[in-house]
Coordinates of C-alpha atoms and ligand atoms in Angstrom, one line a residue:
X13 CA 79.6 -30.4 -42.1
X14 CA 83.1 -29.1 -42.5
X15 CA 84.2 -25.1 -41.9
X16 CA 85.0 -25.4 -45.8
X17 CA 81.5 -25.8 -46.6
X18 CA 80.2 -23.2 -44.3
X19 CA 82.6 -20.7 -45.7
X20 CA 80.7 -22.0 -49.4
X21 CA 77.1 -21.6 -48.2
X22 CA 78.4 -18.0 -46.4
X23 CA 79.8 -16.8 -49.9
X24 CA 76.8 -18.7 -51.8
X25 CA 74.6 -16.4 -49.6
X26 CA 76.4 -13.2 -49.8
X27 CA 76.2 -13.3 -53.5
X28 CA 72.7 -14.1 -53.7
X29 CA 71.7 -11.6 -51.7
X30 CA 73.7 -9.0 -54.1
X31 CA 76.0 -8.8 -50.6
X32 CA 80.1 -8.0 -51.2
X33 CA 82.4 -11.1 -50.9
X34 CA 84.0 -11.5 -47.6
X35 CA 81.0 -8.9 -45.8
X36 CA 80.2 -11.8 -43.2
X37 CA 82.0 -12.9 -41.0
X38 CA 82.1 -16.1 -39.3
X39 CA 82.3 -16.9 -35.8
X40 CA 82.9 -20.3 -35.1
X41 CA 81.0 -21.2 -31.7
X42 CA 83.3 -23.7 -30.0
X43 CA 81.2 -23.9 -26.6
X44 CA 81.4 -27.3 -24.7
X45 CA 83.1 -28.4 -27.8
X46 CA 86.6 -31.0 -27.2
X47 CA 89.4 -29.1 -27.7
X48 CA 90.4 -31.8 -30.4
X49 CA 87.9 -30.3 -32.0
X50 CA 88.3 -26.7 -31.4
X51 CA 92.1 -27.5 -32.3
X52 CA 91.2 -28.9 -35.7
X53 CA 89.3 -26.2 -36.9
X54 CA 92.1 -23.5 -36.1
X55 CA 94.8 -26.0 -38.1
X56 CA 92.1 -25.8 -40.9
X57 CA 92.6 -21.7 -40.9
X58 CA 89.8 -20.1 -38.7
X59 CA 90.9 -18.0 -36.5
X60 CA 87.3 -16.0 -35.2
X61 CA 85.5 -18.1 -32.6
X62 CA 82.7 -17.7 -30.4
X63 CA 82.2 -18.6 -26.8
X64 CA 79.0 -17.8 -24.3
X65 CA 81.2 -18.2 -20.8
X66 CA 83.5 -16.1 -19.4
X67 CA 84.9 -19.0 -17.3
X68 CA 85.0 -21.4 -20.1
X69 CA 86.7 -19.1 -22.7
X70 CA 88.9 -18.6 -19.9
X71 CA 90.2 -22.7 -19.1
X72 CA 90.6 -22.8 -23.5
X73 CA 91.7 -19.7 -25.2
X74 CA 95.1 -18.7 -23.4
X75 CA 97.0 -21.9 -24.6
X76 CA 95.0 -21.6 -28.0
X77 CA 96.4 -18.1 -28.6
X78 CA 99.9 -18.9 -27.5
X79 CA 99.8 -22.0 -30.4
X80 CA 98.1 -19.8 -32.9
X81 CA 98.8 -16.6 -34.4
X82 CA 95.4 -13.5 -34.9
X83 CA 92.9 -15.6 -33.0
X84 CA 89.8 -13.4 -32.0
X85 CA 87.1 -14.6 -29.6
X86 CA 83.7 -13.2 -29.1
X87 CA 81.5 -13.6 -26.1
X88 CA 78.6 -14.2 -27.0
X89 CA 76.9 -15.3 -23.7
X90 CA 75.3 -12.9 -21.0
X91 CA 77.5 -10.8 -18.8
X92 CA 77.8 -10.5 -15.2
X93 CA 78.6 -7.5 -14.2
X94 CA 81.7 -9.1 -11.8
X95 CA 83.0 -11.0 -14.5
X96 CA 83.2 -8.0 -16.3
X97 CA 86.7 -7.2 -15.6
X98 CA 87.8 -10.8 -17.1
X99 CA 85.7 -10.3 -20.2
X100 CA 87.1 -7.2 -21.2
X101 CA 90.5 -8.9 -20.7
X102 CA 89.8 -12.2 -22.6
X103 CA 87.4 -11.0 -25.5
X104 CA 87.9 -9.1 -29.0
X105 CA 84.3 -8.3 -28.4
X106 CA 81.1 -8.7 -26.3
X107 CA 78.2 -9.3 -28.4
X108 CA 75.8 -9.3 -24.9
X109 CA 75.8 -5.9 -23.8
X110 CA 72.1 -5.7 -22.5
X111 CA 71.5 -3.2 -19.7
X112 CA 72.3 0.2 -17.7
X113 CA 74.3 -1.5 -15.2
X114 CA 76.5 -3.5 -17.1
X115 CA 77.1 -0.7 -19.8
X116 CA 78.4 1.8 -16.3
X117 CA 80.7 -1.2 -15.7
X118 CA 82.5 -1.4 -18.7
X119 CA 82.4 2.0 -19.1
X120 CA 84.5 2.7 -15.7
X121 CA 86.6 -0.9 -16.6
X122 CA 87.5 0.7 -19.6
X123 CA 89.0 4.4 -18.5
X124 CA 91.0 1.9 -16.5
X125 CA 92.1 -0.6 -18.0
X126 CA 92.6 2.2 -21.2
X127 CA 90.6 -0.6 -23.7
X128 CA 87.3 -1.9 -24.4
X129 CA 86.7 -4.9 -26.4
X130 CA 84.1 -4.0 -29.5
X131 CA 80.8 -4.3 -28.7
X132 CA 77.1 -5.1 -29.7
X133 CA 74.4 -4.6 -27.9
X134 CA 71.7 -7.7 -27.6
X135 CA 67.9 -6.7 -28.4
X136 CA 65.1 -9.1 -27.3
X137 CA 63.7 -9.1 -30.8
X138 CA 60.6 -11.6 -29.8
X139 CA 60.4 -9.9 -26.3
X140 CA 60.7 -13.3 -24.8
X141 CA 60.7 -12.9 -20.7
X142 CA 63.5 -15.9 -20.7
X143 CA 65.8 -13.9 -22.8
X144 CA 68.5 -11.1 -22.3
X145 CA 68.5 -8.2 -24.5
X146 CA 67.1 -4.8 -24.3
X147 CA 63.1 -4.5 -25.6
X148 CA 62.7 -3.1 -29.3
X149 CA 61.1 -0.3 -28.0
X150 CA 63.7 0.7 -25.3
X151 CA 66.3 -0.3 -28.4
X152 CA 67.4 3.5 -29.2
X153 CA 67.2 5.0 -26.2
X154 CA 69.8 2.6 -24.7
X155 CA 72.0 2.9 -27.8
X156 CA 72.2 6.9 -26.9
X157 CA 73.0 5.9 -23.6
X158 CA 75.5 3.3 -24.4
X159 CA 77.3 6.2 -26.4
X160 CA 77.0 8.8 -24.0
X161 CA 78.8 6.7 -22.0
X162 CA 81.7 6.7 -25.0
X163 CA 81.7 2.8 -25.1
X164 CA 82.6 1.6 -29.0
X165 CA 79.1 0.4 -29.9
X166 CA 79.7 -1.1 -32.8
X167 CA 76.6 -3.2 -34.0
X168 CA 73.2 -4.9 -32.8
X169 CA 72.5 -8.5 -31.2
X170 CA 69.5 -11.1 -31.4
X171 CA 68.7 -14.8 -31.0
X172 CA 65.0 -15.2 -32.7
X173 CA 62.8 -17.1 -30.8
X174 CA 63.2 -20.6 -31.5
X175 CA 59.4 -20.9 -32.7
X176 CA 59.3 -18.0 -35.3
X177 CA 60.5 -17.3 -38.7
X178 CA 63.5 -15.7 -37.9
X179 CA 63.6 -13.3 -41.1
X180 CA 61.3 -10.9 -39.2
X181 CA 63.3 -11.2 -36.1
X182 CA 66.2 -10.5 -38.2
X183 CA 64.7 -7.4 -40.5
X184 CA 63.7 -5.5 -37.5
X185 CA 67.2 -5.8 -35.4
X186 CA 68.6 -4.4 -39.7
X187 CA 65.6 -1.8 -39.1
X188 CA 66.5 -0.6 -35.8
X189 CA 70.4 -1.0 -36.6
X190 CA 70.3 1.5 -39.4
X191 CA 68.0 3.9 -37.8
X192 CA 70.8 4.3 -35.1
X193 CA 73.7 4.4 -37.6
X194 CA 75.1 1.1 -36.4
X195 CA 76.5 -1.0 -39.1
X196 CA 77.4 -4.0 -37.3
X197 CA 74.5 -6.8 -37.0
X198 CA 75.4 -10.2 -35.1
X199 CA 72.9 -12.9 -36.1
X200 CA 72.3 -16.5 -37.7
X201 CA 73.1 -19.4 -36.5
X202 CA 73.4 -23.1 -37.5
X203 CA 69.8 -23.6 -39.1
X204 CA 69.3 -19.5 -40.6
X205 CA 72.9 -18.1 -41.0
X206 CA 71.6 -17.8 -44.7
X207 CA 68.5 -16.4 -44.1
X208 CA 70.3 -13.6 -41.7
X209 CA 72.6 -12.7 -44.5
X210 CA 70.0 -11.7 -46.5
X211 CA 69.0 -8.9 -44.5
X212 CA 72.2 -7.9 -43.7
X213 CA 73.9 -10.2 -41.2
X214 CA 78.1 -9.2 -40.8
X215 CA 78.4 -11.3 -38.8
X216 CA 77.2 -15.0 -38.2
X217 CA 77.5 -17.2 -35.3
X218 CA 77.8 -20.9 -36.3
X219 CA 78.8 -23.4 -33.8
X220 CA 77.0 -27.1 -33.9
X221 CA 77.0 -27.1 -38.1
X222 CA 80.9 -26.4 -37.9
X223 CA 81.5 -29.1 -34.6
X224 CA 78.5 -31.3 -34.6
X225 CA 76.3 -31.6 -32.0
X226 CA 77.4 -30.7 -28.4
X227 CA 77.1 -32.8 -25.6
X228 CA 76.2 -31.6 -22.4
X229 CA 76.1 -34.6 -20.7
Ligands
PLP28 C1 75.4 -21.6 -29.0 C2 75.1 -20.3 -29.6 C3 75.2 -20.1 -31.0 C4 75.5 -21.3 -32.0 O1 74.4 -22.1 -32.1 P1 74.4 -23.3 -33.2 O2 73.0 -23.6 -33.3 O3 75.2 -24.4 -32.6 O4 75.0 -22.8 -34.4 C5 75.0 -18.9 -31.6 N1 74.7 -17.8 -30.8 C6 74.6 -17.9 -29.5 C7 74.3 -16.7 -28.7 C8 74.8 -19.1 -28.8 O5 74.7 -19.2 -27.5

């Protein structure tokens, strides 16, 4: 599928679900993609991409940004706390901020370095032991503490369990979102972006549909 038709089924979606034009963003995921690829995508005009390593978005984006004018990447992977210092260098924002420690971390990096990129915070909507992200229940607490901390919280995170009607998973990060004030929500991917815009997604994170499949091998 090409970005153009993405950006149709994003606007397609927005306007069913009575959302304004232009509420959702897109973030094109370019992991493991060829940089042929990645390279064609910003010539068509996109200039928001994804990326879930540090070290990866590292090796890519500094040429990319010296080619291209306003490109913005997103991490969108878990955060080591000692990779912290790169991310808040490299990214726009960190959509994987998921515990205590790491939230002291950027909070320190940042009176330093006088910055801090934006950032979501990742719940573990299905409360899946294999996944990052802070439990539903221990959602608000940690948001308090996030902004205790003075760190620019700016929305909510979740990857639905892959076995699960994502809607639900979806509504409750809106629910626990809007309870807390946040007005930021990162979710939807290739096979629900649609679905996540209907409760409220700003923000959608599309790789494979954009690139085609990726190939690990
Ligand atoms: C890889 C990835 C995506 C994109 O997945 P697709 O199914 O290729 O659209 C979105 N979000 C996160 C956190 C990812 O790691």
């Amino acid at each position: 599928m090409s970005l153009s038709e993405i950006k149709n089924r994003i606007a397609k979606a927005e306007k069913d679900s009575g959302r304004a034009p232009g509420s959702v963003k897109l973030i094109a995921v370019s992991k493991v993609q060829p940089n042929e690829r990645v390279e064609a995508v910003l010539q068509e005009g996109q200039r928001l991409f994804g990326e879930n390593k540090v070290q990866e978005a590292a090796g890519k984006w500094p040429d990319f940004r010296e080619q291209f004018d306003g490109v913005e990447v997103h991490l969108i992977g878990p955060l080591q706390t000692n990779k912290a210092r790169q991310a808040m260098e490299l990214f726009e924002a960190i959509h994987s901020l998921d515990r205590p420690k790491l939230a002291k971390t950027l909070a320190r990096l940042a009176e330093e370095l006088g910055h801090c990129p934006d950032l979501f915070i990742q719940v573990n909507t299905g409360e899946e032991e294999q996944k990052a992200g802070v439990m539903p229940g221990e959602a608000d607490a940690f948001i308090a503490e996030c902004r205790d901390l003075g760190l620019p919280v700016v929305g909510l995170m979740c990857i639905p369990p892959v076995d699960e009607e994502p809607s639900l998973h979806f509504a409750l990060l809106a629910k626990i979102a809007e309870r807390n004030g946040l007005k930021g929500l990162s979710m939807g991917m290739s096979s629900d972006f649609e679905k996540a815009i209907a409760q409220g997604a700003t923000h959608v994170r599309v790789g494979s549909a954009i690139f085609g499949e990726r190939d690990y091998g």
